[in-house]
Amino acid sequence: MSGDGTRLPLVPLAELVHFPRTELRLHVIDSSYEPLVQDLAELDEDSRWLGVVLLKPGWQSGRAEIFPGGTAARVMDLETASDGHTELLLYGEFRFELERELGDAPYRQAVVRPVAEPWLNERDAGIVAVRLAILDLLRSLCAELGDKLPLDVDDLASGDCAFEELVNRVAARVDVPPLRKLQLLTESLPERGLSVLSILRSRQQVIDMLRPFRPLAAGQERN
């Protein structure tokens, strides 16, 4: 991979935004991706890269338009599933902005420009405060929501989990529309951290507001 003018095959997705420092498993069932899968299978692991982008609304008809920002991901694993289709395990490496699409390949490719995250001091008081606030809210929300917020808070709270990984893993899992997630992706890491914290606080406020009504709802279900 070159530092600029990077050429990537594109994987446009309809309802999903991929973030750096997160894993994404794709089940490839569209036969139009077979040439791409075959090319990936012939490459060594260090050369297997994809650009994950979000489809614009109305993609069902005509050529699917995509938003100009996405995540460059390494293909960590490529295997055939029990149904005969291919499963890809991706790991997001960096954000990018699309410069131009290319028309000289059997599948969509583009030249992209990497977008670097600003350097952060993990021990900065502001970063530490945002990190702790996110973790506190996650503990409360995961206890309330269970499988609706599938995150391992103990893993996220470990010293091995950097601030970027924490913020991006939460952003990938939190229940907001795809366009809101794309907005999160385009924000710088400090802004994204504050946005994720704001989203979690809003979720907690809604849960707190509805808590007095839960006994009533449970009684109606029993009746």
mmCIF file of N, CA, C and O in Angstrom, residues 165-202:
data_model
loop_
_atom_site.group_PDB
_atom_site.id
_atom_site.type_symbol
_atom_site.label_atom_id
_atom_site.label_comp_id
_atom_site.label_asym_id
_atom_site.label_seq_id
_atom_site.Cartn_x
_atom_site.Cartn_y
_atom_site.Cartn_z
ATOM 1 N N GLU A 165 -9.603 2.616 19.264
ATOM 2 C CA GLU A 165 -10.312 1.342 19.168
ATOM 3 C C GLU A 165 -11.598 1.382 19.985
ATOM 4 O O GLU A 165 -12.652 0.911 19.536
ATOM 5 N N LEU A 166 -11.534 1.924 21.182
ATOM 6 C CA LEU A 166 -12.728 2.036 22.025
ATOM 7 C C LEU A 166 -13.822 2.811 21.314
ATOM 8 O O LEU A 166 -14.963 2.345 21.180
ATOM 9 N N VAL A 167 -13.484 4.007 20.838
ATOM 10 C CA VAL A 167 -14.483 4.868 20.203
ATOM 11 C C VAL A 167 -15.051 4.208 18.957
ATOM 12 O O VAL A 167 -16.274 4.194 18.734
ATOM 13 N N ASN A 168 -14.191 3.618 18.126
ATOM 14 C CA ASN A 168 -14.655 3.048 16.866
ATOM 15 C C ASN A 168 -15.465 1.783 17.055
ATOM 16 O O ASN A 168 -16.417 1.524 16.312
ATOM 17 N N ARG A 169 -15.108 0.972 18.038
ATOM 18 C CA ARG A 169 -15.907 -0.237 18.284
ATOM 19 C C ARG A 169 -17.298 0.117 18.792
ATOM 20 O O ARG A 169 -18.284 -0.533 18.434
ATOM 21 N N VAL A 170 -17.393 1.143 19.607
ATOM 22 C CA VAL A 170 -18.712 1.590 20.059
ATOM 23 C C VAL A 170 -19.486 2.193 18.891
ATOM 24 O O VAL A 170 -20.677 1.916 18.697
ATOM 25 N N ALA A 171 -18.819 3.017 18.094
ATOM 26 C CA ALA A 171 -19.483 3.634 16.942
ATOM 27 C C ALA A 171 -20.015 2.584 15.979
ATOM 28 O O ALA A 171 -21.094 2.754 15.394
ATOM 29 N N ALA A 172 -19.291 1.495 15.810
ATOM 30 C CA ALA A 172 -19.722 0.441 14.902
ATOM 31 C C ALA A 172 -20.950 -0.302 15.415
ATOM 32 O O ALA A 172 -21.763 -0.793 14.624
ATOM 33 N N ARG A 173 -21.101 -0.372 16.735
ATOM 34 C CA ARG A 173 -22.178 -1.174 17.326
ATOM 35 C C ARG A 173 -23.409 -0.378 17.758
ATOM 36 O O ARG A 173 -24.502 -0.935 17.870
ATOM 37 N N VAL A 174 -23.235 0.903 18.008
ATOM 38 C CA VAL A 174 -24.349 1.679 18.537
ATOM 39 C C VAL A 174 -25.470 1.771 17.497
ATOM 40 O O VAL A 174 -25.218 1.818 16.286
ATOM 41 N N ASP A 175 -26.699 1.798 17.981
ATOM 42 C CA ASP A 175 -27.879 1.746 17.105
ATOM 43 C C ASP A 175 -28.249 3.156 16.642
ATOM 44 O O ASP A 175 -29.095 3.831 17.238
ATOM 45 N N VAL A 176 -27.601 3.576 15.560
ATOM 46 C CA VAL A 176 -27.946 4.837 14.897
ATOM 47 C C VAL A 176 -28.006 4.566 13.399
ATOM 48 O O VAL A 176 -27.435 3.587 12.915
ATOM 49 N N PRO A 177 -28.687 5.415 12.616
ATOM 50 C CA PRO A 177 -28.800 5.185 11.173
ATOM 51 C C PRO A 177 -27.437 5.184 10.483
ATOM 52 O O PRO A 177 -26.483 5.816 10.969
ATOM 53 N N PRO A 178 -27.328 4.495 9.345
ATOM 54 C CA PRO A 178 -26.046 4.440 8.615
ATOM 55 C C PRO A 178 -25.465 5.812 8.289
ATOM 56 O O PRO A 178 -24.253 6.000 8.373
ATOM 57 N N LEU A 179 -26.317 6.773 7.929
ATOM 58 C CA LEU A 179 -25.804 8.098 7.602
ATOM 59 C C LEU A 179 -25.187 8.781 8.824
ATOM 60 O O LEU A 179 -24.227 9.542 8.696
ATOM 61 N N ARG A 180 -25.736 8.504 9.994
ATOM 62 C CA ARG A 180 -25.140 9.064 11.224
ATOM 63 C C ARG A 180 -23.787 8.401 11.485
ATOM 64 O O ARG A 180 -22.834 9.066 11.908
ATOM 65 N N LYS A 181 -23.698 7.109 11.206
ATOM 66 C CA LYS A 181 -22.413 6.433 11.390
ATOM 67 C C LYS A 181 -21.381 6.951 10.396
ATOM 68 O O LYS A 181 -20.197 7.096 10.726
ATOM 69 N N LEU A 182 -21.823 7.222 9.183
ATOM 70 C CA LEU A 182 -20.900 7.783 8.201
ATOM 71 C C LEU A 182 -20.398 9.144 8.661
ATOM 72 O O LEU A 182 -19.222 9.485 8.479
ATOM 73 N N GLN A 183 -21.282 9.917 9.262
ATOM 74 C CA GLN A 183 -20.868 11.213 9.807
ATOM 75 C C GLN A 183 -19.822 11.021 10.902
ATOM 76 O O GLN A 183 -18.844 11.766 10.971
ATOM 77 N N LEU A 184 -20.025 10.008 11.749
ATOM 78 C CA LEU A 184 -19.037 9.709 12.784
ATOM 79 C C LEU A 184 -17.684 9.368 12.154
ATOM 80 O O LEU A 184 -16.635 9.803 12.626
ATOM 81 N N LEU A 185 -17.723 8.580 11.089
ATOM 82 C CA LEU A 185 -16.484 8.174 10.429
ATOM 83 C C LEU A 185 -15.723 9.373 9.872
ATOM 84 O O LEU A 185 -14.490 9.395 9.892
ATOM 85 N N THR A 186 -16.440 10.360 9.381
ATOM 86 C CA THR A 186 -15.773 11.513 8.771
ATOM 87 C C THR A 186 -15.235 12.498 9.805
ATOM 88 O O THR A 186 -14.429 13.370 9.474
ATOM 89 N N GLU A 187 -15.665 12.359 11.056
ATOM 90 C CA GLU A 187 -15.166 13.250 12.103
ATOM 91 C C GLU A 187 -13.757 12.836 12.526
ATOM 92 O O GLU A 187 -13.377 11.662 12.437
ATOM 93 N N SER A 188 -12.983 13.785 13.001
ATOM 94 C CA SER A 188 -11.682 13.448 13.573
ATOM 95 C C SER A 188 -11.908 12.667 14.866
ATOM 96 O O SER A 188 -12.995 12.720 15.462
ATOM 97 N N LEU A 189 -10.898 11.944 15.299
ATOM 98 C CA LEU A 189 -11.062 11.087 16.469
ATOM 99 C C LEU A 189 -11.535 11.837 17.715
ATOM 100 O O LEU A 189 -12.438 11.353 18.411
ATOM 101 N N PRO A 190 -10.981 13.005 18.056
ATOM 102 C CA PRO A 190 -11.507 13.710 19.235
ATOM 103 C C PRO A 190 -12.987 14.055 19.095
ATOM 104 O O PRO A 190 -13.764 13.879 20.042
ATOM 105 N N GLU A 191 -13.390 14.517 17.903
ATOM 106 C CA GLU A 191 -14.804 14.836 17.682
ATOM 107 C C GLU A 191 -15.659 13.575 17.764
ATOM 108 O O GLU A 191 -16.761 13.586 18.328
ATOM 109 N N ARG A 192 -15.153 12.494 17.200
ATOM 110 C CA ARG A 192 -15.902 11.237 17.197
ATOM 111 C C ARG A 192 -16.099 10.719 18.614
ATOM 112 O O ARG A 192 -17.163 10.193 18.967
ATOM 113 N N GLY A 193 -15.067 10.864 19.431
ATOM 114 C CA GLY A 193 -15.195 10.442 20.823
ATOM 115 C C GLY A 193 -16.291 11.197 21.548
ATOM 116 O O GLY A 193 -17.105 10.608 22.275
ATOM 117 N N LEU A 194 -16.341 12.506 21.350
ATOM 118 C CA LEU A 194 -17.377 13.318 21.986
ATOM 119 C C LEU A 194 -18.761 12.990 21.422
ATOM 120 O O LEU A 194 -19.755 12.969 22.164
ATOM 121 N N SER A 195 -18.837 12.715 20.116
ATOM 122 C CA SER A 195 -20.125 12.362 19.510
ATOM 123 C C SER A 195 -20.634 11.039 20.053
ATOM 124 O O SER A 195 -21.827 10.885 20.347
ATOM 125 N N VAL A 196 -19.749 10.052 20.168
ATOM 126 C CA VAL A 196 -20.141 8.757 20.731
ATOM 127 C C VAL A 196 -20.617 8.927 22.169
ATOM 128 O O VAL A 196 -21.637 8.346 22.580
ATOM 129 N N LEU A 197 -19.917 9.730 22.931
ATOM 130 C CA LEU A 197 -20.329 9.988 24.312
ATOM 131 C C LEU A 197 -21.710 10.628 24.350
ATOM 132 O O LEU A 197 -22.565 10.250 25.176
ATOM 133 N N SER A 198 -21.973 11.571 23.451
ATOM 134 C CA SER A 198 -23.280 12.226 23.397
ATOM 135 C C SER A 198 -24.382 11.225 23.040
ATOM 136 O O SER A 198 -25.481 11.263 23.626
ATOM 137 N N ILE A 199 -24.109 10.339 22.099
ATOM 138 C CA ILE A 199 -25.105 9.331 21.707
ATOM 139 C C ILE A 199 -25.427 8.415 22.879
ATOM 140 O O ILE A 199 -26.591 8.108 23.152
ATOM 141 N N LEU A 200 -24.401 7.968 23.587
ATOM 142 C CA LEU A 200 -24.620 7.080 24.731
ATOM 143 C C LEU A 200 -25.401 7.789 25.841
ATOM 144 O O LEU A 200 -26.271 7.187 26.481
ATOM 145 N N ARG A 201 -25.095 9.054 26.079
ATOM 146 C CA ARG A 201 -25.839 9.806 27.091
ATOM 147 C C ARG A 201 -27.304 9.928 26.714
ATOM 148 O O ARG A 201 -28.188 9.802 27.580
ATOM 149 N N SER A 202 -27.576 10.157 25.434
ATOM 150 C CA SER A 202 -28.971 10.252 24.978
ATOM 151 C C SER A 202 -29.695 8.931 25.184
ATOM 152 O O SER A 202 -30.861 8.908 25.602
#
